Short mmCIF file of C-alpha atoms and ligand atoms in Angstrom, two decimals:
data_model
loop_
_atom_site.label_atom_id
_atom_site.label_comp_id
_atom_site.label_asym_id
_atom_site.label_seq_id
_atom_site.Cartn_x
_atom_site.Cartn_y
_atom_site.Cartn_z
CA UNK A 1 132.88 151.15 -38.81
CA UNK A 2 136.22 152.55 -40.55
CA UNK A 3 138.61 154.19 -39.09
CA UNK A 4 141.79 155.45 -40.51
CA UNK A 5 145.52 155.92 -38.78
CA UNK A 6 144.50 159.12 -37.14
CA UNK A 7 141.44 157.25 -35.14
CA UNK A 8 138.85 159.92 -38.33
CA UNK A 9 135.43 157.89 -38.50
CA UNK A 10 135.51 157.40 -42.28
CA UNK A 11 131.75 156.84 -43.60
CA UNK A 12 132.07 159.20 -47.13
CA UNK A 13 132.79 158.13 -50.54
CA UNK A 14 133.40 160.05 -53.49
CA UNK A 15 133.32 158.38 -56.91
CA UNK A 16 134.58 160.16 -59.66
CA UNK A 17 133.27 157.43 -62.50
CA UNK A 18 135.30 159.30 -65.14
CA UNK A 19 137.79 161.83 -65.57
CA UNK A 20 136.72 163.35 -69.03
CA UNK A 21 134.54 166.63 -69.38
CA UNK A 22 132.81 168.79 -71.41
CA UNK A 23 133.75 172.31 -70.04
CA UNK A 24 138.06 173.27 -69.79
CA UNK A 25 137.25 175.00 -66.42
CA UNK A 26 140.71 177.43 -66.28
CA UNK A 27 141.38 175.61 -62.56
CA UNK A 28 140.84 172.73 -63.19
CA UNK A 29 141.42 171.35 -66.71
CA UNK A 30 142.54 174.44 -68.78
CA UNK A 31 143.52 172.13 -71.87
CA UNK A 32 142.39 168.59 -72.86
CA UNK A 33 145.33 166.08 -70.77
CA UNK A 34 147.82 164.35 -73.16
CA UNK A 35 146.10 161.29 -72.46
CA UNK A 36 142.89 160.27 -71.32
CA UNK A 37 142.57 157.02 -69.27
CA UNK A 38 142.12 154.73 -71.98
CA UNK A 39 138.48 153.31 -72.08
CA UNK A 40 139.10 149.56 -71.39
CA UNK A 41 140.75 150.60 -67.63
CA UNK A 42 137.32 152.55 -66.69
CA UNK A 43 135.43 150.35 -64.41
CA UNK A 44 132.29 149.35 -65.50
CA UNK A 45 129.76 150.07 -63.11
CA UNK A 46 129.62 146.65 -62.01
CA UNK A 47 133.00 146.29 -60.92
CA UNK A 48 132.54 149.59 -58.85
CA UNK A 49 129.81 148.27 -57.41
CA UNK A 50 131.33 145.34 -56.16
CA UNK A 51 133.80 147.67 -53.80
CA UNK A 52 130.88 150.41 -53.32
CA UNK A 53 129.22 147.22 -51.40
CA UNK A 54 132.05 146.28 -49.69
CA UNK A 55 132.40 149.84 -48.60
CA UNK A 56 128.38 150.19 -47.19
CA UNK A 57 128.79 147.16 -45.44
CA UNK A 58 131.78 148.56 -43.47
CA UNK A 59 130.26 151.79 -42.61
CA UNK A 60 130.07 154.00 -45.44
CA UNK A 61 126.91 155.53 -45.26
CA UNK A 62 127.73 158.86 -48.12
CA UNK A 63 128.21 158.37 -51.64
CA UNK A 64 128.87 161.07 -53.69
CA UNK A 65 129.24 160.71 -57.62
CA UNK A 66 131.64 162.89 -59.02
CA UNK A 67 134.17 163.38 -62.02
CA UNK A 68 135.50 164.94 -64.50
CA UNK A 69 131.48 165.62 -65.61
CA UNK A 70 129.54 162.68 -64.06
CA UNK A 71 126.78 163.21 -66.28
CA UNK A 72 129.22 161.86 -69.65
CA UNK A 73 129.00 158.77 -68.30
CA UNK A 74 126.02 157.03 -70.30
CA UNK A 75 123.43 155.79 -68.33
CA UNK A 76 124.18 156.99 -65.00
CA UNK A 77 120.76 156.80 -63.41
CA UNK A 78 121.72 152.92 -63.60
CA UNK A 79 124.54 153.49 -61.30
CA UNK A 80 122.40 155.40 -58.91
CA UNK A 81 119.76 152.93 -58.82
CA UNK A 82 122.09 149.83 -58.18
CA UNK A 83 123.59 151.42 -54.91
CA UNK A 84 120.03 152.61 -54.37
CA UNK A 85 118.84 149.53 -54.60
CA UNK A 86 121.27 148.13 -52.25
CA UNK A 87 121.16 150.75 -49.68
CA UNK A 88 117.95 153.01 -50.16
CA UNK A 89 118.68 154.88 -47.17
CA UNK A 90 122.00 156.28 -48.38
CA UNK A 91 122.66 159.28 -48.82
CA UNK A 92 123.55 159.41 -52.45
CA UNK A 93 124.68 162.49 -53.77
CA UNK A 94 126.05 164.19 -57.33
CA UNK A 95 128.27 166.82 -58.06
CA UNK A 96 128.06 167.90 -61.67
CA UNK A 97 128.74 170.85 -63.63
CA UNK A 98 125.02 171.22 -64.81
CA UNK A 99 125.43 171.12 -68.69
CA UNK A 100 123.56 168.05 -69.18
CA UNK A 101 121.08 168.24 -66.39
CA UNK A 102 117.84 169.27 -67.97
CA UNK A 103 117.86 165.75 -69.82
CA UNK A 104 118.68 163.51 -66.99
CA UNK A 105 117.49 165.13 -63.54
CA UNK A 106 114.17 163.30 -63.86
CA UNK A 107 115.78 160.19 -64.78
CA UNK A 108 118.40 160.06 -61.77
CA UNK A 109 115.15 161.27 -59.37
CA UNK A 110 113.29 158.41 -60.49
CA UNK A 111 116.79 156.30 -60.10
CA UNK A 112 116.97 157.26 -56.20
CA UNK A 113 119.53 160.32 -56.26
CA UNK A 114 118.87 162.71 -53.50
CA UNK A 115 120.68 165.67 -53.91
CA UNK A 116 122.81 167.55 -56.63
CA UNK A 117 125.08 169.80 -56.53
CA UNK A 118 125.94 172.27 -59.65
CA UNK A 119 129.13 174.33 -60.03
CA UNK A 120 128.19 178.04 -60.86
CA UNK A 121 131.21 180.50 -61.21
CA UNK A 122 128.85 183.30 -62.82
CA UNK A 123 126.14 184.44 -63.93
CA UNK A 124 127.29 186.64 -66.74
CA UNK A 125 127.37 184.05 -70.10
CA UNK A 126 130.69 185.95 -71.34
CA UNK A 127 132.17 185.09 -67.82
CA UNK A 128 130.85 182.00 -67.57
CA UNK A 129 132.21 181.02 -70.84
CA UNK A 130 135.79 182.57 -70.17
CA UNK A 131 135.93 180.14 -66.95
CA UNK A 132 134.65 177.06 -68.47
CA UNK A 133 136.48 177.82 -71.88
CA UNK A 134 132.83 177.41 -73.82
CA UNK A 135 129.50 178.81 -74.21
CA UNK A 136 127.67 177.32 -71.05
CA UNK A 137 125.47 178.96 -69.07
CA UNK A 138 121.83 178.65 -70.40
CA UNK A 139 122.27 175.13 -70.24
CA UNK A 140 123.58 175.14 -66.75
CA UNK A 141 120.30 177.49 -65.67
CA UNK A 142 118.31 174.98 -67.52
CA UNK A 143 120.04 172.32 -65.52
CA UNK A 144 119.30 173.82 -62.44
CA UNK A 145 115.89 174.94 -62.78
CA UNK A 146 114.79 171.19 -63.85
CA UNK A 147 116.73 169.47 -60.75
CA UNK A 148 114.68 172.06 -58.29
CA UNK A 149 111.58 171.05 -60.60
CA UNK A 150 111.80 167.26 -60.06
CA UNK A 151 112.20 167.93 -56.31
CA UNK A 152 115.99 167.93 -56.24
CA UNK A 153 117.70 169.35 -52.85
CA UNK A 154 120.41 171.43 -54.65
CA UNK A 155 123.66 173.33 -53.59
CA UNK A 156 125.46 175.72 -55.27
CA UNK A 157 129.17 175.39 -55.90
CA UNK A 158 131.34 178.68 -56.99
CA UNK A 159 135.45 179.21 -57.20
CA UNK A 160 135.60 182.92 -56.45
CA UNK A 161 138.85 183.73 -58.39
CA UNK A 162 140.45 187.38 -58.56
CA UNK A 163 139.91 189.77 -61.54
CA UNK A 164 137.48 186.94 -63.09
CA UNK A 165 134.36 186.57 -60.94
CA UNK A 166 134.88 188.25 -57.48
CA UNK A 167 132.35 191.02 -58.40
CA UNK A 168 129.89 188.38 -58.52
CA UNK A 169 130.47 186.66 -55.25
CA UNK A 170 127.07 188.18 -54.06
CA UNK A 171 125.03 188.23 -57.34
CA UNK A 172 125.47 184.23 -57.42
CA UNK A 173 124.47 184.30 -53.61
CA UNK A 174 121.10 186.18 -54.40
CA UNK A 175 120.12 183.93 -57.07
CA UNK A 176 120.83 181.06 -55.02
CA UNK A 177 118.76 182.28 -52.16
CA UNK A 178 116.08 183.43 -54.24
CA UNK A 179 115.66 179.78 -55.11
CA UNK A 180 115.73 177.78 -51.68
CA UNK A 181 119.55 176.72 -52.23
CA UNK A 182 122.33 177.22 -50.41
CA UNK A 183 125.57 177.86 -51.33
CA UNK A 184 129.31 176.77 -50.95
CA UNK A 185 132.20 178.90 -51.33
CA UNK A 186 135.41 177.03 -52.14
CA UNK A 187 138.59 178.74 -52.60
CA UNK A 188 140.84 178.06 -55.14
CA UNK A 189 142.85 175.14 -54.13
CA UNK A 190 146.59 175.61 -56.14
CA UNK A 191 147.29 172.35 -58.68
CA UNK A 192 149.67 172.02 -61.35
CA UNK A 193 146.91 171.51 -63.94
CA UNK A 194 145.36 174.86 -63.67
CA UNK A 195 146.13 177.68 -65.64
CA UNK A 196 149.16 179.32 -64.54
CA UNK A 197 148.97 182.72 -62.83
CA UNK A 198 144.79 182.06 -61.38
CA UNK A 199 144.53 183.88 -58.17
CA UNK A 200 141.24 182.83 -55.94
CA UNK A 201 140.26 184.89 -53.12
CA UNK A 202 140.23 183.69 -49.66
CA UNK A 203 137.26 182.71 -47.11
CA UNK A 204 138.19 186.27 -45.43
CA UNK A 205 138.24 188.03 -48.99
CA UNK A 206 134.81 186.56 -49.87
CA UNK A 207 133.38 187.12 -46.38
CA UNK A 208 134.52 190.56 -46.56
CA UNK A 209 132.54 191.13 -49.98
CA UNK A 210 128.78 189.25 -48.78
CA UNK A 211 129.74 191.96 -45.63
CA UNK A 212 129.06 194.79 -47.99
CA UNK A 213 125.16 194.00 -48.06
CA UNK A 214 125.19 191.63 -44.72
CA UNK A 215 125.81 191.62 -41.52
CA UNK A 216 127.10 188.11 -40.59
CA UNK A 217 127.27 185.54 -37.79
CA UNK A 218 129.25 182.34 -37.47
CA UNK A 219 127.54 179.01 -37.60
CA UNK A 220 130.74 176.51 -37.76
CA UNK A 221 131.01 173.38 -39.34
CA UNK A 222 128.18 170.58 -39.77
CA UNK A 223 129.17 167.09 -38.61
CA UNK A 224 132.40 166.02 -41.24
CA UNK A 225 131.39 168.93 -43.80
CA UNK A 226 134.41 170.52 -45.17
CA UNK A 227 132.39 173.67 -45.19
CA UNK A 228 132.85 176.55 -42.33
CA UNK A 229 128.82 177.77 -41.93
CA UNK A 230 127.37 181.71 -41.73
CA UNK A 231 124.09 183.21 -41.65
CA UNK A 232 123.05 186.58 -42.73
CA UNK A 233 121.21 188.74 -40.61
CA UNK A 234 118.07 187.94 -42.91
CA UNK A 235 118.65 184.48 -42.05
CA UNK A 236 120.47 182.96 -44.79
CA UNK A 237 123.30 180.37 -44.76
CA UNK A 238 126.00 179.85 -47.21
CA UNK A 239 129.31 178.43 -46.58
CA UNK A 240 133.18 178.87 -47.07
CA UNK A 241 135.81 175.93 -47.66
CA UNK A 242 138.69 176.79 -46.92
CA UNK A 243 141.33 173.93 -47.49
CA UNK A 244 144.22 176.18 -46.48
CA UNK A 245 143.15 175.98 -42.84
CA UNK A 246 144.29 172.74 -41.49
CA UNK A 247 140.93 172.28 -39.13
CA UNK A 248 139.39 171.48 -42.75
CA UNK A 249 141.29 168.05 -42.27
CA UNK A 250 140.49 167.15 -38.30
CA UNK A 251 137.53 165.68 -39.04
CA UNK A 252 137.96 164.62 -42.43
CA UNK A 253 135.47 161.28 -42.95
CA UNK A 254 136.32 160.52 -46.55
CA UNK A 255 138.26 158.75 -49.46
CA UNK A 256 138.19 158.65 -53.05
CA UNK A 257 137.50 156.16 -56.18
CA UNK A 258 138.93 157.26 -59.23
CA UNK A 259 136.76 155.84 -62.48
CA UNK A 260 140.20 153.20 -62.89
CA UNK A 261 140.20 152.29 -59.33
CA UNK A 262 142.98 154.25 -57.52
CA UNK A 263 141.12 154.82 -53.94
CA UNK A 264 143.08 158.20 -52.65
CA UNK A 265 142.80 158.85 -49.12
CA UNK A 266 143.63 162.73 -49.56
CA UNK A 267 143.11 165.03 -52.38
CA UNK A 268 146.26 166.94 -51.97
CA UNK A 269 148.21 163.63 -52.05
CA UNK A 270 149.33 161.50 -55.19
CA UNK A 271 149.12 158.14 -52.74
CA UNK A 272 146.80 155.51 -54.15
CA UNK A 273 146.33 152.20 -54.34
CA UNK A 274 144.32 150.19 -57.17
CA UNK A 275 141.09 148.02 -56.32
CA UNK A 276 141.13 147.36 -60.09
CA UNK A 277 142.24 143.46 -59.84
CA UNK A 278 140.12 143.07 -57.08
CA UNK A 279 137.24 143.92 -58.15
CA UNK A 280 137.81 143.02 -61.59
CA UNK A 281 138.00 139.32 -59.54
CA UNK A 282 135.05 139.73 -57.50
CA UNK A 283 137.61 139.63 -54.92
CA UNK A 284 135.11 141.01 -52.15
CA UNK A 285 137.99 140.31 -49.37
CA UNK A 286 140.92 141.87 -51.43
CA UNK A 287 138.84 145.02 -51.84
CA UNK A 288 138.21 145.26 -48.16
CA UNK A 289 142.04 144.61 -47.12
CA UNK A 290 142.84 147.56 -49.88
CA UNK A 291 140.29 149.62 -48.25
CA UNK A 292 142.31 149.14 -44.66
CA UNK A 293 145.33 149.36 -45.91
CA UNK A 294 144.36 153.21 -47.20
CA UNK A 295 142.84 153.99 -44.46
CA UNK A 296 145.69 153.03 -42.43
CA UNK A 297 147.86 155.42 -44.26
CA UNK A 298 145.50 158.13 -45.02
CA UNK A 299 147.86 161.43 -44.09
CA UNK A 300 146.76 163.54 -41.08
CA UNK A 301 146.43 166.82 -43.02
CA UNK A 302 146.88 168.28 -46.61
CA UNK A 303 149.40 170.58 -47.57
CA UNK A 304 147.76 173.49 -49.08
CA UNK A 305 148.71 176.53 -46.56
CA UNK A 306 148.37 179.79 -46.49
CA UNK A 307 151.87 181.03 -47.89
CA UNK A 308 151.78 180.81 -51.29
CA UNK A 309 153.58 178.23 -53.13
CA UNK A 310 151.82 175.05 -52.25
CA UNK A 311 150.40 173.08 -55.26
CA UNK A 312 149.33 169.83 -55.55
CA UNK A 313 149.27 167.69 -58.59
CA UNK A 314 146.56 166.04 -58.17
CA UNK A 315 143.96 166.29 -60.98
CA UNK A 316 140.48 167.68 -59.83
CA UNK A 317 139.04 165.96 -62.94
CA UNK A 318 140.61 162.63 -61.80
CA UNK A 319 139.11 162.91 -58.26
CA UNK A 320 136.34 164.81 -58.33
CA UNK A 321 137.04 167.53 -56.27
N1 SAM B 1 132.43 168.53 -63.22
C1 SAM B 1 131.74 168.62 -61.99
C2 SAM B 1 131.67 170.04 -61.48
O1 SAM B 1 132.39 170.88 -62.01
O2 SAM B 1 130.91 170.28 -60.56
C3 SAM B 1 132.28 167.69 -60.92
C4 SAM B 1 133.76 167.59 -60.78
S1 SAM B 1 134.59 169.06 -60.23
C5 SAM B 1 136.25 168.51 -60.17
C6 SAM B 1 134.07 169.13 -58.53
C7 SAM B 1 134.23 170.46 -57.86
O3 SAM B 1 135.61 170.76 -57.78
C8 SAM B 1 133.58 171.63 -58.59
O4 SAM B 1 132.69 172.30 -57.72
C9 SAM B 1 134.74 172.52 -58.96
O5 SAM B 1 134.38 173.88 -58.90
C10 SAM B 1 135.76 172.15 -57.91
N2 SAM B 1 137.14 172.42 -58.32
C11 SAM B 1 137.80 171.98 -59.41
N3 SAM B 1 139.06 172.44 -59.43
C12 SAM B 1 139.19 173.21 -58.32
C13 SAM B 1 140.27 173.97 -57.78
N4 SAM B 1 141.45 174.04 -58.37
N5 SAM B 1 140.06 174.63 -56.62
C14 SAM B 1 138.87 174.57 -55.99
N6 SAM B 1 137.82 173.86 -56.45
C15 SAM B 1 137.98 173.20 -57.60
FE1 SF4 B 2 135.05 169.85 -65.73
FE2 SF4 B 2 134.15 170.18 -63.26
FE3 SF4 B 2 136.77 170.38 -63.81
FE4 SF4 B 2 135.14 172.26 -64.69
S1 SF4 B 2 135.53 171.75 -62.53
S2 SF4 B 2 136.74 171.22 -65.90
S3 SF4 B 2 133.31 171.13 -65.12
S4 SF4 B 2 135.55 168.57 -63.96
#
């Protein structure tokens, strides 16, 4: 079992296995970066296999695959099926921007993903298009509707921001519900990257807008999940994450892989340390004493508050959210 410096049970791993993407999402990556990590420091999937089975085999028992767009990565339904293969019962997850969906749900299904899910900011296409900086959202429908076809559980992932999409915080609820899914609320979390001036609303702004058609009851949180539960009074649950409430970090079970093989114990925090060499080695025991040594110094909470001012520069697109 892991456990970092703060005595957290850490059992969840995100991968983001690259950093490049097709949409320009305005809080996330408004413009293309000056650089791109160049293409000979990606892992291959082999190499991040060799720490993803050093990590199952001390305790990590979630795997979510993540980016920048997951699905640019060629082949990915490989990946999936080698830490399948390894570990069939674990829960292997993918969080993807839906673009390229409708070509490769059946694929990963086949490949031993279990659940997906797919960022949706709107529902309008001129909306859609203004947040993602491109024409996206029949695609993205088309995404989705294959993933629930092949048997896909699926969330729902949506950045309420202010004079944008707030008027369809409970339009993207209804379509969600209409379709068995539930979905997560995530405020905007401040970074340097975004475009300047983006406002997002907070839990208690987008609660107070589902409260115009529901009534509402709390829930709480689920096990490790970031996410603070509700229910309408027709029995529907959604939920809120809300990183500028420090219980969001008590119970906080995971760390990141970057696609070049910074593990980050925080996603506020620039601290990370580079299982590149090992891995690149096959150093199994070197990967494990990086993995400690992060652990050890994985910071008790981030630093996003609620006064303003706090921004992190941390790339989304580097570590997948
Ligand atoms: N490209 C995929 C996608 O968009 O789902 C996966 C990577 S993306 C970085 C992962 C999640 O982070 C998405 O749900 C996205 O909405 C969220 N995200 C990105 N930047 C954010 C920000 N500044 N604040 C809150 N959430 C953010
Ligand atoms: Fe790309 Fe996802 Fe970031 Fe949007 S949120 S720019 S889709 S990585």
């Amino acid at each position: 079992m892991l456990i970092d410096g703060h005595g957290r049970k850490v059992n969840y791993l995100r991968i983001s296995v690259t950093e490049r993407c097709n949409f320009r999402c305005q809080y996330c990556m408004p413009e293309k970066p000056f650089s791109w990590v160049p293409r000979e420091n990606l892992l291959s999937f082999e190499e991040l296999f060799v720490f993803i089975k050093v990590a199952i085999d001390e305790g990590v028992n979630k795997i979510r695959i993540t980016g920048g767009e997951p699905l640019l990565r060629e082949d990915l339904d490989r990946f999936v099926k080698m830490i399948h293969d390894y570990k069939p019962d674990i829960d292997l997850a993918l969080t993807t921007n839906g673009f390229l969906l409708a070509e490769t749900a059946s694929r990963l299904k086949d490949a031993g993903l279990k659940r997906i899910n797919i960022s949706i900011d709107s529902l309008k296409p001129e909306v859609a298009a203004k947040i993602a900086q491109k024409d996206v959202l029949d695609k993205v429908l088309a995404g989705v509707e294959k993933s629930l076809e092949v048997g896909f559980g699926v969330k729902v992932n949506m950045v309420p921001l202010k004079g944008i999409n707030e008027d369809e915080i409970l339009d993207v609820m209804e379509y969600a519900k209409a379709r068995g899914m539930t979905i997560r609320y995530i405020e905007y979390m401040e970074n340097v990257h975004a475009k300047a001036g983006l406002k997002g609303l907070s839990g208690k702004e987008i609660l107070s807008k589902i409260k115009e058609r529901y009534v509402i009851r709390k829930v709480g949180r689920e096990g490790s999940s970031p996410a603070f539960n509700y229910i309408t009074d027709d029995g529907y649950k959604f939920g809120i994450i809300d990183p500028h409430k420090h219980d969001f970090c008590e119970d906080c079970n995971r760390i990141r892989l970057t696609a070049e093989g910074f593990l980050i114990p925080c996603l506020y925090f620039d601290e990370a340390m580079s299982i590149a060499k090992a891995v690149k080695e096959g150093d199994i025991e070197a990967a494990g004493e990086v993995l400690k040594e992060v652990l050890r110094n994985k910071p008790e909470k981030n630093r996003w508050s609620e006064d303003e001012g706090e921004e992190s520069s941390r790339a989304f697109y580097e570590t997948g959210g």
